């Protein structure tokens, strides 16, 4: 994979501009960043005292929590599939 | 759900202390926060110029990206289960 295969996309998250370098489409990057921006704003609504840095860390914590839950659900579904196959 | 059912856990993420309030076990909260701390440190290793706020936002972006990918995988697996059930 060379640098040429990578896209560079400018996005705005919580009033800051970021350049995201990666192999994902611009639409996908915008979707991901839009979701993070929204989560930060939702968290701010309920925690007015939080500065941007703490807000971003707590957003990452929330998303990581969702990720681990989904990972558990995925593992459960996979076990269901395996049990069906064994029958 | 009353306030009494919620746990308050103090954790350290990227040299800052946070109080996490929620219904998860202390062990689970520590696992989640440890993963975020690790991701921030890994990102910093490759991007020395990033300040804590930008580091945290980009960590949230990376975890959100992983989450959406896993969500896609989950949907695929679910379709496989449904197809098997239709047979």
mmCIF file of C-alpha atoms in Angstrom:
data_model
loop_
_atom_site.group_PDB
_atom_site.id
_atom_site.type_symbol
_atom_site.label_atom_id
_atom_site.label_comp_id
_atom_site.label_asym_id
_atom_site.label_seq_id
_atom_site.Cartn_x
_atom_site.Cartn_y
_atom_site.Cartn_z
ATOM 1 C CA UNK A 1 0.000 0.000 0.000
ATOM 2 C CA UNK A 2 1.581 3.252 -1.065
ATOM 3 C CA UNK A 3 0.777 6.772 0.045
ATOM 4 C CA UNK A 4 -1.062 7.249 -3.271
ATOM 5 C CA UNK A 5 -3.785 4.813 -2.232
ATOM 6 C CA UNK A 6 -4.633 6.907 0.782
ATOM 7 C CA UNK A 7 -7.207 9.648 0.840
ATOM 8 C CA UNK A 8 -6.789 12.892 2.780
ATOM 9 C CA UNK A 9 -10.073 14.342 3.955
ATOM 10 C CA UNK A 10 -10.628 17.536 5.898
ATOM 11 C CA UNK A 11 -13.406 17.323 8.453
ATOM 12 C CA UNK A 12 -14.677 19.513 11.245
ATOM 13 C CA UNK A 13 -15.308 17.957 14.653
ATOM 14 C CA UNK A 14 -16.474 20.120 17.534
ATOM 15 C CA UNK A 15 -15.329 23.324 15.798
ATOM 16 C CA UNK A 16 -11.818 22.038 15.066
ATOM 17 C CA UNK A 17 -10.506 21.012 11.644
ATOM 18 C CA UNK A 18 -8.842 17.612 11.251
ATOM 19 C CA UNK A 19 -7.158 16.004 8.265
ATOM 20 C CA UNK A 20 -7.994 12.319 8.233
ATOM 21 C CA UNK A 21 -5.627 10.132 6.224
ATOM 22 C CA UNK A 22 -6.804 6.639 5.398
ATOM 23 C CA UNK A 23 -8.113 4.119 2.945
ATOM 24 C CA UNK A 24 -11.798 4.763 3.619
ATOM 25 C CA UNK A 25 -14.057 6.724 1.252
ATOM 26 C CA UNK A 26 -14.676 10.407 1.955
ATOM 27 C CA UNK A 27 -18.350 9.599 2.629
ATOM 28 C CA UNK A 28 -17.410 6.995 5.254
ATOM 29 C CA UNK A 29 -14.925 9.319 6.969
ATOM 30 C CA UNK A 30 -17.544 12.091 7.072
ATOM 31 C CA UNK A 31 -20.097 9.687 8.534
ATOM 32 C CA UNK A 32 -17.707 8.520 11.290
ATOM 33 C CA UNK A 33 -16.604 12.063 12.169
ATOM 34 C CA UNK A 34 -20.183 13.345 12.110
ATOM 35 C CA UNK A 35 -21.173 10.673 14.642
ATOM 36 C CA UNK A 36 -18.255 11.627 16.941
ATOM 37 C CA UNK A 37 -19.148 15.318 16.632
ATOM 38 C CA UNK A 38 -22.771 14.540 17.543
ATOM 39 C CA UNK A 39 -21.761 12.405 20.530
ATOM 40 C CA UNK A 40 -19.510 15.184 21.842
ATOM 41 C CA UNK A 41 -22.340 17.719 21.542
ATOM 42 C CA UNK A 42 -24.830 15.385 23.269
ATOM 43 C CA UNK A 43 -22.377 14.833 26.130
ATOM 44 C CA UNK A 44 -21.742 18.580 26.430
ATOM 45 C CA UNK A 45 -25.488 19.219 26.713
ATOM 46 C CA UNK A 46 -25.547 17.082 29.859
ATOM 47 C CA UNK A 47 -22.156 18.170 31.238
ATOM 48 C CA UNK A 48 -21.739 21.893 30.650
ATOM 49 C CA UNK A 49 -18.576 22.083 32.778
ATOM 50 C CA UNK A 50 -16.501 19.704 30.643
ATOM 51 C CA UNK A 51 -13.693 21.168 28.532
ATOM 52 C CA UNK A 52 -13.059 19.855 25.005
ATOM 53 C CA UNK A 53 -10.280 17.504 26.036
ATOM 54 C CA UNK A 54 -12.292 15.782 28.793
ATOM 55 C CA UNK A 55 -15.360 15.762 26.540
ATOM 56 C CA UNK A 56 -13.413 13.978 23.810
ATOM 57 C CA UNK A 57 -11.926 11.426 26.237
ATOM 58 C CA UNK A 58 -15.374 10.627 27.676
ATOM 59 C CA UNK A 59 -16.784 10.332 24.143
ATOM 60 C CA UNK A 60 -14.044 7.808 23.348
ATOM 61 C CA UNK A 61 -14.923 5.930 26.568
ATOM 62 C CA UNK A 62 -18.622 5.779 25.590
ATOM 63 C CA UNK A 63 -17.889 4.562 22.071
ATOM 64 C CA UNK A 64 -15.425 1.968 23.410
ATOM 65 C CA UNK A 65 -18.130 0.758 25.797
ATOM 66 C CA UNK A 66 -20.597 0.412 22.889
ATOM 67 C CA UNK A 67 -17.901 -1.401 20.905
ATOM 68 C CA UNK A 68 -17.266 -3.972 23.653
ATOM 69 C CA UNK A 69 -21.016 -4.593 24.046
ATOM 70 C CA UNK A 70 -21.401 -5.151 20.308
ATOM 71 C CA UNK A 71 -18.376 -7.483 20.387
ATOM 72 C CA UNK A 72 -20.183 -9.550 23.044
ATOM 73 C CA UNK A 73 -23.382 -9.609 20.954
ATOM 74 C CA UNK A 74 -21.358 -10.685 17.930
ATOM 75 C CA UNK A 75 -19.746 -13.534 19.891
ATOM 76 C CA UNK A 76 -23.181 -14.677 21.114
ATOM 77 C CA UNK A 77 -24.600 -14.667 17.586
ATOM 78 C CA UNK A 78 -21.574 -16.594 16.377
ATOM 79 C CA UNK A 79 -22.170 -19.258 19.052
ATOM 80 C CA UNK A 80 -25.803 -19.518 17.904
ATOM 81 C CA UNK A 81 -24.632 -20.103 14.340
ATOM 82 C CA UNK A 82 -22.157 -22.754 15.478
ATOM 83 C CA UNK A 83 -24.807 -24.536 17.551
ATOM 84 C CA UNK A 84 -27.150 -24.607 14.562
ATOM 85 C CA UNK A 85 -24.384 -26.045 12.399
ATOM 86 C CA UNK A 86 -23.672 -28.784 14.926
ATOM 87 C CA UNK A 87 -27.273 -29.999 14.773
ATOM 88 C CA UNK B 1 -33.289 3.283 38.392
ATOM 89 C CA UNK B 2 -32.198 5.479 41.295
ATOM 90 C CA UNK B 3 -28.868 7.124 41.880
ATOM 91 C CA UNK B 4 -28.121 4.374 44.436
ATOM 92 C CA UNK B 5 -27.955 1.752 41.703
ATOM 93 C CA UNK B 6 -25.167 3.617 39.999
ATOM 94 C CA UNK B 7 -21.491 3.081 40.681
ATOM 95 C CA UNK B 8 -18.968 5.908 40.787
ATOM 96 C CA UNK B 9 -15.507 4.832 39.752
ATOM 97 C CA UNK B 10 -12.375 6.945 39.606
ATOM 98 C CA UNK B 11 -10.087 6.122 36.700
ATOM 99 C CA UNK B 12 -7.012 7.664 35.169
ATOM 100 C CA UNK B 13 -6.890 8.169 31.417
ATOM 101 C CA UNK B 14 -3.879 9.811 29.818
ATOM 102 C CA UNK B 15 -2.731 11.292 33.145
ATOM 103 C CA UNK B 16 -6.121 12.840 33.970
ATOM 104 C CA UNK B 17 -8.542 11.579 36.602
ATOM 105 C CA UNK B 18 -12.173 10.957 35.638
ATOM 106 C CA UNK B 19 -15.155 9.893 37.720
ATOM 107 C CA UNK B 20 -17.271 7.502 35.693
ATOM 108 C CA UNK B 21 -20.884 7.142 36.836
ATOM 109 C CA UNK B 22 -22.846 4.212 35.495
ATOM 110 C CA UNK B 23 -24.372 0.812 35.935
ATOM 111 C CA UNK B 24 -21.352 -1.181 34.805
ATOM 112 C CA UNK B 25 -19.059 -3.046 37.187
ATOM 113 C CA UNK B 26 -15.846 -1.384 38.301
ATOM 114 C CA UNK B 27 -13.867 -4.069 36.438
ATOM 115 C CA UNK B 28 -15.715 -3.333 33.196
ATOM 116 C CA UNK B 29 -15.238 0.437 33.538
ATOM 117 C CA UNK B 30 -11.523 -0.061 34.193
ATOM 118 C CA UNK B 31 -11.223 -2.323 31.150
ATOM 119 C CA UNK B 32 -12.962 0.218 28.879
ATOM 120 C CA UNK B 33 -10.912 3.148 30.199
ATOM 121 C CA UNK B 34 -7.666 1.159 30.012
ATOM 122 C CA UNK B 35 -8.341 0.454 26.331
ATOM 123 C CA UNK B 36 -8.982 4.149 25.616
ATOM 124 C CA UNK B 37 -5.806 5.134 27.514
ATOM 125 C CA UNK B 38 -3.804 2.603 25.482
ATOM 126 C CA UNK B 39 -5.274 3.812 22.178
ATOM 127 C CA UNK B 40 -4.404 7.430 23.039
ATOM 128 C CA UNK B 41 -0.822 6.447 23.862
ATOM 129 C CA UNK B 42 -0.458 4.408 20.653
ATOM 130 C CA UNK B 43 -1.750 7.352 18.596
ATOM 131 C CA UNK B 44 0.624 9.755 20.386
ATOM 132 C CA UNK B 45 3.591 7.489 19.555
ATOM 133 C CA UNK B 46 2.849 8.009 15.861
ATOM 134 C CA UNK B 47 1.761 11.673 16.099
ATOM 135 C CA UNK B 48 4.032 13.451 18.543
ATOM 136 C CA UNK B 49 2.661 16.891 17.623
ATOM 137 C CA UNK B 50 -0.941 16.178 18.733
ATOM 138 C CA UNK B 51 -2.217 17.841 21.902
ATOM 139 C CA UNK B 52 -4.431 15.904 24.334
ATOM 140 C CA UNK B 53 -7.680 17.302 22.978
ATOM 141 C CA UNK B 54 -6.947 16.407 19.340
ATOM 142 C CA UNK B 55 -5.509 13.056 20.438
ATOM 143 C CA UNK B 56 -8.741 12.242 22.292
ATOM 144 C CA UNK B 57 -10.949 13.302 19.352
ATOM 145 C CA UNK B 58 -8.936 11.166 16.924
ATOM 146 C CA UNK B 59 -9.078 8.232 19.356
ATOM 147 C CA UNK B 60 -12.880 8.595 19.426
ATOM 148 C CA UNK B 61 -12.873 8.676 15.592
ATOM 149 C CA UNK B 62 -10.818 5.464 15.426
ATOM 150 C CA UNK B 63 -13.026 3.628 17.919
ATOM 151 C CA UNK B 64 -16.173 4.828 16.096
ATOM 152 C CA UNK B 65 -14.707 3.507 12.844
ATOM 153 C CA UNK B 66 -14.062 0.107 14.484
ATOM 154 C CA UNK B 67 -17.605 0.170 15.869
ATOM 155 C CA UNK B 68 -19.204 0.788 12.459
ATOM 156 C CA UNK B 69 -17.113 -2.006 10.896
ATOM 157 C CA UNK B 70 -18.198 -4.420 13.619
ATOM 158 C CA UNK B 71 -21.807 -3.311 13.117
ATOM 159 C CA UNK B 72 -21.490 -4.247 9.432
ATOM 160 C CA UNK B 73 -19.982 -7.634 10.347
ATOM 161 C CA UNK B 74 -22.815 -8.204 12.799
ATOM 162 C CA UNK B 75 -25.446 -7.400 10.143
ATOM 163 C CA UNK B 76 -23.739 -9.810 7.709
ATOM 164 C CA UNK B 77 -23.716 -12.602 10.287
ATOM 165 C CA UNK B 78 -27.365 -11.930 11.053
ATOM 166 C CA UNK B 79 -28.239 -12.264 7.355
ATOM 167 C CA UNK B 80 -26.380 -15.601 7.275
ATOM 168 C CA UNK B 81 -28.463 -16.809 10.240
ATOM 169 C CA UNK B 82 -31.695 -15.699 8.559
ATOM 170 C CA UNK B 83 -30.763 -17.414 5.292
ATOM 171 C CA UNK B 84 -30.057 -20.649 7.155
ATOM 172 C CA UNK B 85 -33.418 -20.399 8.903
ATOM 173 C CA UNK B 86 -35.221 -19.896 5.590
ATOM 174 C CA UNK B 87 -33.809 -23.148 4.183
#
